Amino acid sequence: MNTTALSKTLLWTAPRCRSTVFERAIRELKDVKVYHEYYSIAAYVGEERIFPRYADQTPMEKFKYSDVKNMYESRISDDKSIFVKDMAYCVIGKEEFLPEGYNHTFLIRKPEYALTSMYRTITDGDMPYWADGFYPREAGFRELWQLYDYLKNEKGINPIVIDSDDVLNDPPAMLEKYCDAVGLKYTDDMLKWRPEDDMVDNGEDWTWKSDYFTWEKEWYGTVLGSSGFIKKSRESMNKAIDVTTLPEYVQEAIIDAQPFYEKMFMHRIMP
């Protein structure tokens, strides 16, 4: 794809698919403006919220689904491309509010690893709003496939799929392939960045501290302490997990997610 023209790209994902570190790499591109999970804000704390998890918080104005669509369609820069990362499960049933003119891409990860990580993040952190665990829909893999299928078969779009294991196995090659597919210019700057955990501890502004709504810092623990990609072998990423030690609802979520992951895996950008 021609990388001289400005592009607009949406990255859809499910929780714990390493999407925030992927977003962090994109943020190192100086000619790209990045937006973080505005549809998720609409789904959880907006005026039309569909999840009750933050029900005691006053709904945020100007975060209806139509507001988010309008924001993304109106944010046109003369000198910067636009990159948006969000959760697919937050727009299922709200597809009419997807913005026009965007590339649609998907980031996936093996469900047993993603959902085990989600469970451990919730239980190990100070996250009272998530004390009851996650809802089946928040696992997100069924919804990833539903959105992919909608875009491909109802909108005539050919979405791009990338697997996060492929990215970690060869970060420069896979990031370059992704950038080329969506019209961004890859640089090696995407492979390293300044760690931000000290900024959080000192109360300073950090990348995902938002003027709108800031999610629990536990979701960002790994990326805040990171300084770039570290290549991982296939063997290290495929170590067996004993899912039988997990609560039944997590095991059921993994089983439910697997066929949808496998469908998307077949469509991924090949290493």
CSV table of C-alpha atoms in Angstrom, one decimal:
chain,number,residue,atom,x,y,z
A,1,MET,CA,0.0,0.0,0.0
A,2,ASN,CA,1.1,3.6,-0.7
A,3,THR,CA,2.4,5.1,2.5
A,4,THR,CA,2.5,8.7,1.3
A,5,ALA,CA,-1.2,9.3,1.7
A,6,LEU,CA,-2.7,9.8,5.2
A,7,SER,CA,-4.6,6.8,6.5
A,8,LYS,CA,-7.3,6.1,9.2
A,9,THR,CA,-7.1,2.7,10.9
A,10,LEU,CA,-9.1,0.9,13.6
A,11,LEU,CA,-7.6,-1.9,15.5
A,12,TRP,CA,-10.2,-4.2,17.0
A,13,THR,CA,-9.2,-6.7,19.7
A,14,ALA,CA,-10.3,-8.5,22.9
A,15,PRO,CA,-8.8,-8.0,26.4
A,16,ARG,CA,-5.3,-9.2,27.1
A,17,CYS,CA,-4.3,-9.7,23.4
A,18,ARG,CA,-1.3,-7.4,23.9
A,19,SER,CA,-3.1,-4.6,22.1
A,20,THR,CA,-1.9,-1.9,24.3
A,21,VAL,CA,1.8,-2.7,23.7
A,22,PHE,CA,0.9,-2.8,20.0
A,23,GLU,CA,-0.7,0.7,20.3
A,24,ARG,CA,2.4,1.8,22.2
A,25,ALA,CA,4.5,1.0,19.2
A,26,ILE,CA,2.2,2.9,16.9
A,27,ARG,CA,2.5,5.9,19.2
A,28,GLU,CA,6.2,6.1,18.4
A,29,LEU,CA,5.3,7.1,14.8
A,30,LYS,CA,5.4,10.9,14.9
A,31,ASP,CA,3.0,11.4,12.0
A,32,VAL,CA,0.2,9.4,13.6
A,33,LYS,CA,-2.5,10.6,16.1
A,34,VAL,CA,-3.7,7.7,18.4
A,35,TYR,CA,-7.0,7.4,20.1
A,36,HIS,CA,-7.7,4.9,22.9
A,37,GLU,CA,-10.9,3.0,23.4
A,38,TYR,CA,-13.6,5.7,23.0
A,39,TYR,CA,-16.2,3.1,22.1
A,40,SER,CA,-15.3,1.3,25.3
A,41,ILE,CA,-15.9,4.5,27.2
A,42,ALA,CA,-19.3,4.8,25.6
A,43,ALA,CA,-20.1,1.2,26.5
A,44,TYR,CA,-19.1,1.4,30.1
A,45,VAL,CA,-19.6,5.0,31.3
A,46,GLY,CA,-21.3,6.9,28.4
A,47,GLU,CA,-24.9,8.1,28.4
A,48,GLU,CA,-26.0,4.9,26.5
A,49,ARG,CA,-23.8,2.5,28.4
A,50,ILE,CA,-24.6,-1.2,27.9
A,51,PHE,CA,-22.5,-2.6,30.8
A,52,PRO,CA,-23.4,-1.9,34.4
A,53,ARG,CA,-19.9,-2.3,35.8
A,54,TYR,CA,-19.4,1.4,36.6
A,55,ALA,CA,-23.1,2.1,37.4
A,56,ASP,CA,-22.3,4.3,40.3
A,57,GLN,CA,-20.4,6.7,38.2
A,58,THR,CA,-22.2,9.7,36.6
A,59,PRO,CA,-22.7,9.0,32.8
A,60,MET,CA,-20.2,11.0,30.7
A,61,GLU,CA,-21.7,13.5,28.4
A,62,LYS,CA,-20.7,13.6,24.8
A,63,PHE,CA,-19.9,9.9,24.8
A,64,LYS,CA,-23.0,8.5,23.1
A,65,TYR,CA,-22.1,6.1,20.3
A,66,SER,CA,-23.1,8.7,17.8
A,67,ASP,CA,-20.7,11.1,19.4
A,68,VAL,CA,-17.8,8.7,19.1
A,69,LYS,CA,-18.6,8.1,15.4
A,70,ASN,CA,-18.8,11.8,14.8
A,71,MET,CA,-15.5,12.4,16.6
A,72,TYR,CA,-13.6,9.8,14.6
A,73,GLU,CA,-15.1,11.0,11.3
A,74,SER,CA,-14.4,14.7,12.0
A,75,ARG,CA,-10.8,14.2,13.3
A,76,ILE,CA,-9.1,14.8,10.0
A,77,SER,CA,-5.6,16.1,10.1
A,78,ASP,CA,-3.6,17.7,7.3
A,79,ASP,CA,-0.4,16.1,8.4
A,80,LYS,CA,-1.2,13.1,10.6
A,81,SER,CA,-2.7,9.7,10.0
A,82,ILE,CA,-5.2,8.4,12.6
A,83,PHE,CA,-5.0,5.1,14.6
A,84,VAL,CA,-7.8,4.0,16.9
A,85,LYS,CA,-7.6,1.0,19.3
A,86,ASP,CA,-10.8,-0.5,20.8
A,87,MET,CA,-12.7,-3.6,22.0
A,88,ALA,CA,-14.8,-5.3,19.4
A,89,TYR,CA,-17.4,-6.4,22.0
A,90,CYS,CA,-18.2,-2.8,22.8
A,91,VAL,CA,-19.7,-2.2,19.3
A,92,ILE,CA,-21.6,-5.4,18.7
A,93,GLY,CA,-25.3,-4.3,18.2
A,94,LYS,CA,-24.0,-0.8,17.6
A,95,GLU,CA,-22.5,-1.4,14.1
A,96,GLU,CA,-24.4,1.6,12.6
A,97,PHE,CA,-22.1,3.8,14.6
A,98,LEU,CA,-18.9,2.6,13.1
A,99,PRO,CA,-17.0,5.5,11.4
A,100,GLU,CA,-16.7,5.7,7.6
A,101,GLY,CA,-13.4,5.8,5.8
A,102,TYR,CA,-11.3,3.6,8.1
A,103,ASN,CA,-9.2,0.5,7.6
A,104,HIS,CA,-10.4,-2.2,9.9
A,105,THR,CA,-7.8,-4.5,11.5
A,106,PHE,CA,-7.9,-7.2,14.2
A,107,LEU,CA,-5.4,-8.3,16.8
A,108,ILE,CA,-5.8,-11.8,18.2
A,109,ARG,CA,-4.1,-14.1,20.8
A,110,LYS,CA,-4.7,-17.7,21.8
A,111,PRO,CA,-7.7,-17.6,24.2
A,112,GLU,CA,-6.2,-19.7,26.9
A,113,TYR,CA,-3.4,-17.2,27.4
A,114,ALA,CA,-5.5,-14.1,26.9
A,115,LEU,CA,-8.3,-15.1,29.2
A,116,THR,CA,-6.0,-16.5,31.9
A,117,SER,CA,-4.2,-13.2,31.8
A,118,MET,CA,-7.5,-11.4,32.1
A,119,TYR,CA,-8.6,-13.4,35.1
A,120,ARG,CA,-5.2,-13.0,36.9
A,121,THR,CA,-5.1,-9.2,36.2
A,122,ILE,CA,-8.5,-8.9,37.8
A,123,THR,CA,-7.9,-11.1,40.8
A,124,ASP,CA,-4.3,-9.9,41.5
A,125,GLY,CA,-5.0,-6.2,41.2
A,126,ASP,CA,-6.9,-3.6,43.2
A,127,MET,CA,-10.0,-3.6,40.9
A,128,PRO,CA,-13.2,-3.4,42.9
A,129,TYR,CA,-15.3,-2.7,39.8
A,130,TRP,CA,-14.2,-6.1,38.5
A,131,ALA,CA,-14.5,-8.1,41.8
A,132,ASP,CA,-17.1,-10.4,40.3
A,133,GLY,CA,-14.9,-11.4,37.4
A,134,PHE,CA,-15.7,-10.8,33.8
A,135,TYR,CA,-18.9,-11.3,31.9
A,136,PRO,CA,-19.0,-13.8,29.0
A,137,ARG,CA,-19.3,-11.0,26.5
A,138,GLU,CA,-16.2,-9.3,27.9
A,139,ALA,CA,-14.1,-12.3,26.9
A,140,GLY,CA,-14.5,-10.8,23.5
A,141,PHE,CA,-13.6,-13.5,21.0
A,142,ARG,CA,-17.1,-14.4,19.8
A,143,GLU,CA,-17.6,-10.7,19.2
A,144,LEU,CA,-14.3,-10.3,17.4
A,145,TRP,CA,-15.5,-12.8,14.8
A,146,GLN,CA,-19.0,-11.3,14.7
A,147,LEU,CA,-17.5,-7.9,13.8
A,148,TYR,CA,-15.1,-9.4,11.3
A,149,ASP,CA,-17.9,-11.3,9.6
A,150,TYR,CA,-20.1,-8.2,9.6
A,151,LEU,CA,-17.4,-6.1,8.0
A,152,LYS,CA,-16.5,-8.7,5.4
A,153,ASN,CA,-19.9,-10.1,4.4
A,154,GLU,CA,-22.2,-7.1,5.0
A,155,LYS,CA,-20.0,-4.1,4.3
A,156,GLY,CA,-17.7,-5.7,1.6
A,157,ILE,CA,-14.6,-4.8,3.6
A,158,ASN,CA,-11.6,-7.1,3.7
A,159,PRO,CA,-10.3,-6.7,7.3
A,160,ILE,CA,-6.6,-7.3,8.2
A,161,VAL,CA,-5.9,-9.8,11.0
A,162,ILE,CA,-2.6,-10.1,12.9
A,163,ASP,CA,-1.7,-12.5,15.7
A,164,SER,CA,0.2,-11.1,18.6
A,165,ASP,CA,2.3,-14.3,18.9
A,166,ASP,CA,3.6,-13.6,15.4
A,167,VAL,CA,4.4,-10.0,16.4
A,168,LEU,CA,6.4,-11.0,19.4
A,169,ASN,CA,8.2,-13.7,17.5
A,170,ASP,CA,9.4,-11.2,14.9
A,171,PRO,CA,8.5,-7.6,15.9
A,172,PRO,CA,10.1,-5.6,13.1
A,173,ALA,CA,8.9,-7.9,10.3
A,174,MET,CA,5.3,-8.1,11.5
A,175,LEU,CA,5.0,-4.4,12.4
A,176,GLU,CA,6.3,-3.5,8.9
A,177,LYS,CA,3.8,-5.8,7.3
A,178,TYR,CA,1.0,-4.3,9.3
A,179,CYS,CA,2.1,-0.8,8.6
A,180,ASP,CA,2.3,-1.5,4.9
A,181,ALA,CA,-1.1,-3.0,4.9
A,182,VAL,CA,-2.8,0.0,6.4
A,183,GLY,CA,-0.8,2.8,4.8
A,184,LEU,CA,1.6,3.7,7.6
A,185,LYS,CA,5.4,4.1,7.3
A,186,TYR,CA,7.2,1.6,9.5
A,187,THR,CA,10.3,2.8,11.4
A,188,ASP,CA,12.6,1.0,13.9
A,189,ASP,CA,11.4,3.6,16.4
A,190,MET,CA,8.4,1.4,16.9
A,191,LEU,CA,10.5,-1.2,18.7
A,192,LYS,CA,11.5,0.9,21.8
A,193,TRP,CA,10.1,3.6,24.0
A,194,ARG,CA,10.5,5.2,27.4
A,195,PRO,CA,9.1,3.2,30.4
A,196,GLU,CA,6.3,5.0,32.2
A,197,ASP,CA,5.8,3.2,35.5
A,198,ASP,CA,7.8,5.8,37.3
A,199,MET,CA,5.5,8.5,35.9
A,200,VAL,CA,2.5,6.6,37.4
A,201,ASP,CA,4.1,6.2,40.8
A,202,ASN,CA,4.9,10.0,40.9
A,203,GLY,CA,1.4,11.0,39.9
A,204,GLU,CA,2.5,12.4,36.6
A,205,ASP,CA,0.6,12.3,33.3
A,206,TRP,CA,1.2,9.0,31.5
A,207,THR,CA,0.2,7.8,28.1
A,208,TRP,CA,-3.2,6.3,29.0
A,209,LYS,CA,-4.1,8.8,31.7
A,210,SER,CA,-7.1,10.4,29.9
A,211,ASP,CA,-8.9,13.7,30.3
A,212,TYR,CA,-12.1,11.7,29.7
A,213,PHE,CA,-11.9,8.4,31.6
A,214,THR,CA,-8.9,6.5,32.8
A,215,TRP,CA,-9.2,2.7,33.2
A,216,GLU,CA,-7.6,0.9,36.1
A,217,LYS,CA,-3.8,1.0,35.9
A,218,GLU,CA,-3.7,-2.7,36.4
A,219,TRP,CA,-4.7,-3.1,32.7
A,220,TYR,CA,-1.5,-1.3,31.7
A,221,GLY,CA,0.9,-2.9,34.2
A,222,THR,CA,3.0,-4.8,31.6
A,223,VAL,CA,3.3,-2.0,29.1
A,224,LEU,CA,3.9,0.7,31.6
A,225,GLY,CA,7.1,-1.1,32.8
A,226,SER,CA,8.2,-2.0,29.3
A,227,SER,CA,10.8,-0.2,27.1
A,228,GLY,CA,10.1,-2.0,23.9
A,229,PHE,CA,9.5,-5.3,22.2
A,230,ILE,CA,11.5,-8.3,23.3
A,231,LYS,CA,11.5,-11.1,20.7
A,232,LYS,CA,10.0,-14.3,22.1
A,233,SER,CA,10.4,-17.8,20.7
A,234,ARG,CA,7.4,-19.9,19.7
A,235,GLU,CA,8.3,-22.4,22.4
A,236,SER,CA,8.2,-19.8,25.2
A,237,MET,CA,4.8,-18.6,24.0
A,238,ASN,CA,3.4,-22.0,23.7
A,239,LYS,CA,4.1,-23.4,27.2
A,240,ALA,CA,1.1,-25.3,28.4
A,241,ILE,CA,-1.3,-23.7,30.9
A,242,ASP,CA,-3.2,-25.8,33.4
A,243,VAL,CA,-6.6,-24.2,32.8
A,244,THR,CA,-8.2,-26.7,35.2
A,245,THR,CA,-7.0,-24.6,38.1
A,246,LEU,CA,-9.1,-21.6,36.8
A,247,PRO,CA,-12.7,-21.0,37.9
A,248,GLU,CA,-15.3,-22.8,35.8
A,249,TYR,CA,-16.6,-19.6,34.2
A,250,VAL,CA,-13.0,-18.8,32.9
A,251,GLN,CA,-12.7,-22.4,31.5
A,252,GLU,CA,-16.0,-22.1,29.8
A,253,ALA,CA,-15.0,-18.7,28.3
A,254,ILE,CA,-11.8,-20.3,26.9
A,255,ILE,CA,-13.8,-23.2,25.3
A,256,ASP,CA,-16.3,-20.8,23.8
A,257,ALA,CA,-13.6,-18.5,22.4
A,258,GLN,CA,-11.4,-21.2,20.8
A,259,PRO,CA,-13.4,-21.8,17.5
A,260,PHE,CA,-13.7,-18.0,16.9
A,261,TYR,CA,-9.9,-17.5,17.4
A,262,GLU,CA,-9.2,-20.4,15.0
A,263,LYS,CA,-11.5,-18.9,12.3
A,264,MET,CA,-9.7,-15.5,12.6
A,265,PHE,CA,-6.2,-17.2,12.7
A,266,MET,CA,-6.9,-18.6,9.3
A,267,HIS,CA,-7.2,-15.1,7.9
A,268,ARG,CA,-4.1,-13.5,9.6
A,269,ILE,CA,-1.2,-11.8,7.9
A,270,MET,CA,1.3,-14.6,7.5
A,271,PRO,CA,4.8,-14.3,9.1
